[in-house]
mmCIF file of C-alpha atoms in Angstrom:
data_model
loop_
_atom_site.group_PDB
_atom_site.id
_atom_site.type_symbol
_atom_site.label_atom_id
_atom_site.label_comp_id
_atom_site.label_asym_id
_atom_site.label_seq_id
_atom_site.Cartn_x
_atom_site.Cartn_y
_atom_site.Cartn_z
ATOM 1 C CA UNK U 16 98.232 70.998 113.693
ATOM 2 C CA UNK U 17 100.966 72.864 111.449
ATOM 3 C CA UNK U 18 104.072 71.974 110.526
ATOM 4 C CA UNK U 19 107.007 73.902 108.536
ATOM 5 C CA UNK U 20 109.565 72.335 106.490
ATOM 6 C CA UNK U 21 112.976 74.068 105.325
ATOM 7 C CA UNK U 22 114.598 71.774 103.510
ATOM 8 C CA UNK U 23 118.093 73.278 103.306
ATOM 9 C CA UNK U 24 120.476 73.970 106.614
ATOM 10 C CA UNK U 25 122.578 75.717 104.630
ATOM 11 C CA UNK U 26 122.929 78.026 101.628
ATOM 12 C CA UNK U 27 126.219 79.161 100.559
ATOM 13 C CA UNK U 28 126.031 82.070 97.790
ATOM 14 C CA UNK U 29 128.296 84.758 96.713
ATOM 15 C CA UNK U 30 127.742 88.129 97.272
ATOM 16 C CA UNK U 31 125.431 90.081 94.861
ATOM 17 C CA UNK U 32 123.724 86.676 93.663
ATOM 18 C CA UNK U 33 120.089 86.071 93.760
ATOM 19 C CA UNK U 34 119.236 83.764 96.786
ATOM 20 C CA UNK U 35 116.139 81.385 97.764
ATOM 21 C CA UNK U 36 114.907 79.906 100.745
ATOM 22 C CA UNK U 37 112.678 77.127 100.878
ATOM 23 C CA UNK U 38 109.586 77.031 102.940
ATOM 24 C CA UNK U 39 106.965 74.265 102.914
ATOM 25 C CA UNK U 40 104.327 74.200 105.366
ATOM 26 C CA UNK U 41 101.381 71.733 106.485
ATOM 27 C CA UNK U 42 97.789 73.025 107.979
ATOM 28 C CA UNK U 43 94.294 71.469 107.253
ATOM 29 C CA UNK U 44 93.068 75.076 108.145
ATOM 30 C CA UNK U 45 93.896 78.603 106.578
ATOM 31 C CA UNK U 46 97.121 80.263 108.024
ATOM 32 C CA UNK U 47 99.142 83.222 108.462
ATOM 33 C CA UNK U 48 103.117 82.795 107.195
ATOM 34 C CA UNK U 49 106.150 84.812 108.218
ATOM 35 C CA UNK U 50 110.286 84.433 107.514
ATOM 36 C CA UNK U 51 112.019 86.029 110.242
ATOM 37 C CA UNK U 52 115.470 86.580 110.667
ATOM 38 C CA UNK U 53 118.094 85.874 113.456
ATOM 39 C CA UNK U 54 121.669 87.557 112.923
ATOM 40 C CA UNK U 55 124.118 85.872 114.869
ATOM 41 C CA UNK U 56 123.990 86.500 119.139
ATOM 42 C CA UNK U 57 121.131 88.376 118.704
ATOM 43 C CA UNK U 58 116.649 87.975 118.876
ATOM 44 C CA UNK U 59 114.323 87.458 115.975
ATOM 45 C CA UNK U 60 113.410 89.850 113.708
ATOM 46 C CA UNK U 61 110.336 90.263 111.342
ATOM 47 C CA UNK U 62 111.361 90.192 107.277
ATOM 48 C CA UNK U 63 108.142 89.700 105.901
ATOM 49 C CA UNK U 64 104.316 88.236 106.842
ATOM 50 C CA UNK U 65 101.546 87.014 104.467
ATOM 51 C CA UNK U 66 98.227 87.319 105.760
ATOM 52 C CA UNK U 67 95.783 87.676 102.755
ATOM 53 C CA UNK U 68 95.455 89.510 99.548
ATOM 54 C CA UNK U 69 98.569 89.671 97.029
ATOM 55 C CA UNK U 70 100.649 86.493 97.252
ATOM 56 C CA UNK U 71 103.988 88.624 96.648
ATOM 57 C CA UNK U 72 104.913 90.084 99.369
ATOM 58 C CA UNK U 73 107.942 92.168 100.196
ATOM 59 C CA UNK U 74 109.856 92.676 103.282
ATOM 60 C CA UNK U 75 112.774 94.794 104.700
ATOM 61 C CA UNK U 76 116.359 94.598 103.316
ATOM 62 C CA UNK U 77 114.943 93.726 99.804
ATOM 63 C CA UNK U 78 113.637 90.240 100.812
ATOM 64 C CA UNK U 79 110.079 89.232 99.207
ATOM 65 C CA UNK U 80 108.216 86.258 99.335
ATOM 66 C CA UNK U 81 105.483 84.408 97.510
ATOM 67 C CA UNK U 82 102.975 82.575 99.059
ATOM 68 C CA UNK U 83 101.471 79.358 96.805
ATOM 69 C CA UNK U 84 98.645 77.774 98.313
ATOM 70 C CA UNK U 85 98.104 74.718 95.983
ATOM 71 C CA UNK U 86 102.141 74.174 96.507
ATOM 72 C CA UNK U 87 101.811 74.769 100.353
ATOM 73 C CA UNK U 88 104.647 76.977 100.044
ATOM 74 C CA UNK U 89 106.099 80.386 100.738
ATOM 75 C CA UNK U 90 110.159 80.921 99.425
ATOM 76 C CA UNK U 91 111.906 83.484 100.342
ATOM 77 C CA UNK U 92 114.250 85.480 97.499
ATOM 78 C CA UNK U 93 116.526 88.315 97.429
ATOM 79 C CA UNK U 94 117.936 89.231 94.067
ATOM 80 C CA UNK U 95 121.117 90.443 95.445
ATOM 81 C CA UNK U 96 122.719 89.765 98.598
ATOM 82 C CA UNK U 97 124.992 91.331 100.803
ATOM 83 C CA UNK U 98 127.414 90.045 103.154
ATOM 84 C CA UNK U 99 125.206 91.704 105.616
ATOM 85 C CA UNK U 100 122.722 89.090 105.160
ATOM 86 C CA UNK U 101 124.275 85.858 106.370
ATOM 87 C CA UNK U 102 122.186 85.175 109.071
ATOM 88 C CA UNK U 103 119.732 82.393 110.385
ATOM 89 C CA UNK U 104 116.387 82.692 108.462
ATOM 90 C CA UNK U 105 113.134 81.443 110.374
ATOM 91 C CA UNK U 106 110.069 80.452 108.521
ATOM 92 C CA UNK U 107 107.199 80.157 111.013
ATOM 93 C CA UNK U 108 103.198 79.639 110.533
ATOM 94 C CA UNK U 109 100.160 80.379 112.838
ATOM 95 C CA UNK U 110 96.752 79.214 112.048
ATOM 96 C CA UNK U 111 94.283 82.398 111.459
ATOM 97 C CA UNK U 112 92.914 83.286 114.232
ATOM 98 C CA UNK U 113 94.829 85.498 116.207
ATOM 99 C CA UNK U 114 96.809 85.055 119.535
ATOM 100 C CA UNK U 115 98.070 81.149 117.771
ATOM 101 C CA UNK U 116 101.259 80.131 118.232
ATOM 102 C CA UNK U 117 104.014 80.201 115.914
ATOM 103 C CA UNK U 118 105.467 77.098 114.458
ATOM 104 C CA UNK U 119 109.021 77.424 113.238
ATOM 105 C CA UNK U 120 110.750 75.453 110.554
ATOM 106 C CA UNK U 121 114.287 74.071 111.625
ATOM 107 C CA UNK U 122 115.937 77.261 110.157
ATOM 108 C CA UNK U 123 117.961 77.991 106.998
ATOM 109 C CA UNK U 124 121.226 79.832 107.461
ATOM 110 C CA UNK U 125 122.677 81.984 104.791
ATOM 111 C CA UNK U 126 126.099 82.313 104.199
ATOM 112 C CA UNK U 127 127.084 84.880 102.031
ATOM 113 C CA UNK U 128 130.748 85.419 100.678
ATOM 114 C CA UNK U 129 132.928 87.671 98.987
ATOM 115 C CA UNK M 9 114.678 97.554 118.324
ATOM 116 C CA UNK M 10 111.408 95.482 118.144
ATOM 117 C CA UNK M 11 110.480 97.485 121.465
ATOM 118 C CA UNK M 12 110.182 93.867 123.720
ATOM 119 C CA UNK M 13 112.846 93.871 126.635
ATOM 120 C CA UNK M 14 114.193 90.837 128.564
ATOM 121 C CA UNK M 15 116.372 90.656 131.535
ATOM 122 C CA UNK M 16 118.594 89.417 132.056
ATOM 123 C CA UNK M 17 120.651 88.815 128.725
ATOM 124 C CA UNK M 18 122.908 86.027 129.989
ATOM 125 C CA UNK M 19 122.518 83.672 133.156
ATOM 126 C CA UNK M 20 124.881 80.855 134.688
ATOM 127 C CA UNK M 21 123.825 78.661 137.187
ATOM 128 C CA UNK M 22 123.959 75.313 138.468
ATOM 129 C CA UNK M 23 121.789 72.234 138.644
ATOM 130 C CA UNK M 24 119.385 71.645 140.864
ATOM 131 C CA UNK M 25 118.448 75.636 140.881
ATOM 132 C CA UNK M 26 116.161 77.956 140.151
ATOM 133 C CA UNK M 27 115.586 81.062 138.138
ATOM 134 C CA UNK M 28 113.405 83.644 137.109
ATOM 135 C CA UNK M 29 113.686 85.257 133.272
ATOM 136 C CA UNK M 30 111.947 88.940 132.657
ATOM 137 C CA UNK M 31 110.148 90.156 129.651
ATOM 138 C CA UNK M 32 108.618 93.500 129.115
ATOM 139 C CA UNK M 33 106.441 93.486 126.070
ATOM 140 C CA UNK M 34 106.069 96.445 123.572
ATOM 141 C CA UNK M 35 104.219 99.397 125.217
ATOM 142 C CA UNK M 36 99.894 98.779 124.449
ATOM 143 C CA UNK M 37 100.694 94.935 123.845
ATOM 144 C CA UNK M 38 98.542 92.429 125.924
ATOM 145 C CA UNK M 39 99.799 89.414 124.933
ATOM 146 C CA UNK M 40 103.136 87.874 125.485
ATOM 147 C CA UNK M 41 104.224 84.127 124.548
ATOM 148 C CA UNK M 42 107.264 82.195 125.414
ATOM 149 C CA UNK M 43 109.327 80.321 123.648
ATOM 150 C CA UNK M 44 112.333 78.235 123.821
ATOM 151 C CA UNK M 45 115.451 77.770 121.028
ATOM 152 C CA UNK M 46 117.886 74.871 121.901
ATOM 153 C CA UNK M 47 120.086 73.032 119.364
ATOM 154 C CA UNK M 48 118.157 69.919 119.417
ATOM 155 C CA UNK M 49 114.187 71.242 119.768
ATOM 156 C CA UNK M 50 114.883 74.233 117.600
ATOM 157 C CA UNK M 51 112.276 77.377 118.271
ATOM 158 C CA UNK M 52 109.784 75.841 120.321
ATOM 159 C CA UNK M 53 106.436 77.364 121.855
ATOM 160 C CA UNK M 54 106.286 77.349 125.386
ATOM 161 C CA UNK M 55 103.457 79.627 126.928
ATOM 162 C CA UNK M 56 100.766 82.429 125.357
ATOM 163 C CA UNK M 57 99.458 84.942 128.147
ATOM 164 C CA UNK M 58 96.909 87.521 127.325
ATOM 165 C CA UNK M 59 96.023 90.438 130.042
ATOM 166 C CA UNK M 60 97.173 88.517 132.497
ATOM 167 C CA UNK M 61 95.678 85.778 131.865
ATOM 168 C CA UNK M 62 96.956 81.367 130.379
ATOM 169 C CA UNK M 63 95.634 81.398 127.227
ATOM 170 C CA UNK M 64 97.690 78.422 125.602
ATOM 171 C CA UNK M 65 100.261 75.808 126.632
ATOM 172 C CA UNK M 66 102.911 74.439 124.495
ATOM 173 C CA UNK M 67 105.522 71.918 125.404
ATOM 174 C CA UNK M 68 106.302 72.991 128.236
ATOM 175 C CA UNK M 69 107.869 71.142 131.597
ATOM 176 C CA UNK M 70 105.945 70.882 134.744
ATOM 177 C CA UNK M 71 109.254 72.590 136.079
ATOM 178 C CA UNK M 72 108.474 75.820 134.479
ATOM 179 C CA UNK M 73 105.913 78.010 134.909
ATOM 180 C CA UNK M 74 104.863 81.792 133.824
ATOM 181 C CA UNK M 75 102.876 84.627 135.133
ATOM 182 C CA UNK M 76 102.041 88.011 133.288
ATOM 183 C CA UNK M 77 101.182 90.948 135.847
ATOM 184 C CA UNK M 78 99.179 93.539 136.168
ATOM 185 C CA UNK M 79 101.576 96.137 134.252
ATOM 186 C CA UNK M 80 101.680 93.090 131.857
ATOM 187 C CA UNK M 81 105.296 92.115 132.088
ATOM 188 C CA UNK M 82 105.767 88.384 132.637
ATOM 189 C CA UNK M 83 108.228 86.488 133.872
ATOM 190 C CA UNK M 84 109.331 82.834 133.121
ATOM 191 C CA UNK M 85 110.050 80.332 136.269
ATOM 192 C CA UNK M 86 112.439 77.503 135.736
ATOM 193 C CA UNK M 87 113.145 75.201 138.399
ATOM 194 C CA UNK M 88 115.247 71.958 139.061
ATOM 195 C CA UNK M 89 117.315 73.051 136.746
ATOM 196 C CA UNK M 90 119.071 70.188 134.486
ATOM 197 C CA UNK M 91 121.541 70.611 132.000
ATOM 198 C CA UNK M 92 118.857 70.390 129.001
ATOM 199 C CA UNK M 93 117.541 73.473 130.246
ATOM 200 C CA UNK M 94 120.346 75.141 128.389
ATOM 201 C CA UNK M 95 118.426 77.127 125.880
ATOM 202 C CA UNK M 96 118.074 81.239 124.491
ATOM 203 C CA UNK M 97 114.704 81.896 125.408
ATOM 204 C CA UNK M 98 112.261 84.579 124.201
ATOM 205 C CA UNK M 99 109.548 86.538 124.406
ATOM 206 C CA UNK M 100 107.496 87.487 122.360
ATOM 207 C CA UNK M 101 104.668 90.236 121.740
ATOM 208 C CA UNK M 102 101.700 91.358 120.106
ATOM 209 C CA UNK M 103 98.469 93.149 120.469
ATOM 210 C CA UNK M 104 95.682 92.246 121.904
ATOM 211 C CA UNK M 105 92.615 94.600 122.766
ATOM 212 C CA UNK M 106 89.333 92.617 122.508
ATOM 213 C CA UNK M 107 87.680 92.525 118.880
ATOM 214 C CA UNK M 108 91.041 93.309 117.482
ATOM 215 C CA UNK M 109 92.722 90.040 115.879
ATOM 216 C CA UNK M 110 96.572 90.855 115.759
ATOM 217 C CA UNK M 111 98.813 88.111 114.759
ATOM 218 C CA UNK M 112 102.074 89.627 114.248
ATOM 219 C CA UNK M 113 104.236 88.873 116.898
ATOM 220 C CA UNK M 114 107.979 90.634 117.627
ATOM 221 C CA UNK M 115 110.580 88.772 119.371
ATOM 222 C CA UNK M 116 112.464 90.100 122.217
ATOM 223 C CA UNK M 117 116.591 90.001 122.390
ATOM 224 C CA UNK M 118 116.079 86.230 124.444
ATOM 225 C CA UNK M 119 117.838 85.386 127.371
ATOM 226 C CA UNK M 120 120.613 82.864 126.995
ATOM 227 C CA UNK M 121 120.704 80.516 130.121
ATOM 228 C CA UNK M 122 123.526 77.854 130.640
ATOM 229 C CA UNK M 123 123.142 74.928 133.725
ATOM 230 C CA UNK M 124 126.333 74.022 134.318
#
């Protein structure tokens, strides 16, 4: 089975600061990762996926992530944020495969301020 | 606009009842999975159908059920409603034509039901 971990609830940060988001993630077998992003009343949307090749892989709005296998990890960055931004962020896995569900960390929401 | 529907956006009802949620997946996508956000479970899996067809069960209740029809919208039964049934619940979809292995899947707007 896989599991996700995002160890922070929260992250406060200022506007136009860098920003990361922690994603850890368990699976004896090889897996797909995304980070999607929920803005407040509204449904998920895809930021970014890793599904092979290049470990660095950017998203929309200026997010990228890297993917480190021996670290079973894949953070999330933005070098500058907006206020825009402050939102619930989603890491999720799926085991390769295709049509596998998607298990979703506990969430991470950014709070960006003037 | 991630191109998934679901209908309706909000719904109120009481305990003890029963509802039906809608989700229309993207237009060519065969699959659609369910799944389930509530303050204490957090995003949880529910159901996976492909062409109209159970492919995978998550954790869900013996309460709810799915079906995905023939123009491969699905809808999600909940009955005997109780008041930890509260939940936004979504769809999802992705692609699914045989030999092709698509694992990207795009979330609908959810519907947010409170049992009162």
């Amino acid at each position: 089975a896989q599991s996700v971990t995002q160890l922070d609830s929260q992250v406060p940060v200022f506007e136009e600061a860098p920003v990361e988001l922690r994603c850890n993630y368990s699976s004896s077998v090889s897996v797909y990762l995304f980070w999607y992003v929920q803005y407040p009343n509204q449904g998920l949307q895809l930021l970014l996926k890793y599904l092979s090749g290049s470990t660095l892989v950017k998203g929309i709005n200026g997010f990228e992530a890297e993917f480190n296998k021996s670290q079973t990890s894949f953070h999330l960055r933005k070098p500058s944020v907006h206020i825009s931004d402050t939102a619930e962020y989603f890491c999720a896995v799926t085991r390769m495969g295709g049509f596998q569900k998607l298990v979703f960390g506990t969430g991470t929401r950014l709070l960006v301020s003037p | 606009d991630s191109g998934v529907t679901q209908t309706p956006k909000h719904l109120i009802t009481a305990t003890g009842q029963r509802v039906t949620l809608r989700c229309s997946p993207r237009s060519g996508d065969l699959s659609v999975y369910w799944y389930q956000q509530s303050l204490d479970q957090g995003l949880q899996f529910l159901i996976h159908y492909y062409n109209g067809e159970e492919r995978a069960k998550g954790n869900i209740l013996e309460r709810f059920s799915a079906q995905q029809f023939p123009d491969l919208h699905s809808e999600l039964n909940l009955s005997s409603l109780e008041l930890g049934d509260s939940a936004l619940y979504f769809c999802a979809s992705s692609v699914g034509i045989s030999g092709v292995i698509q694992e990207t899947q795009y979330f609908g707007p959810g519907t947010r039901l409170l049992v009162l």
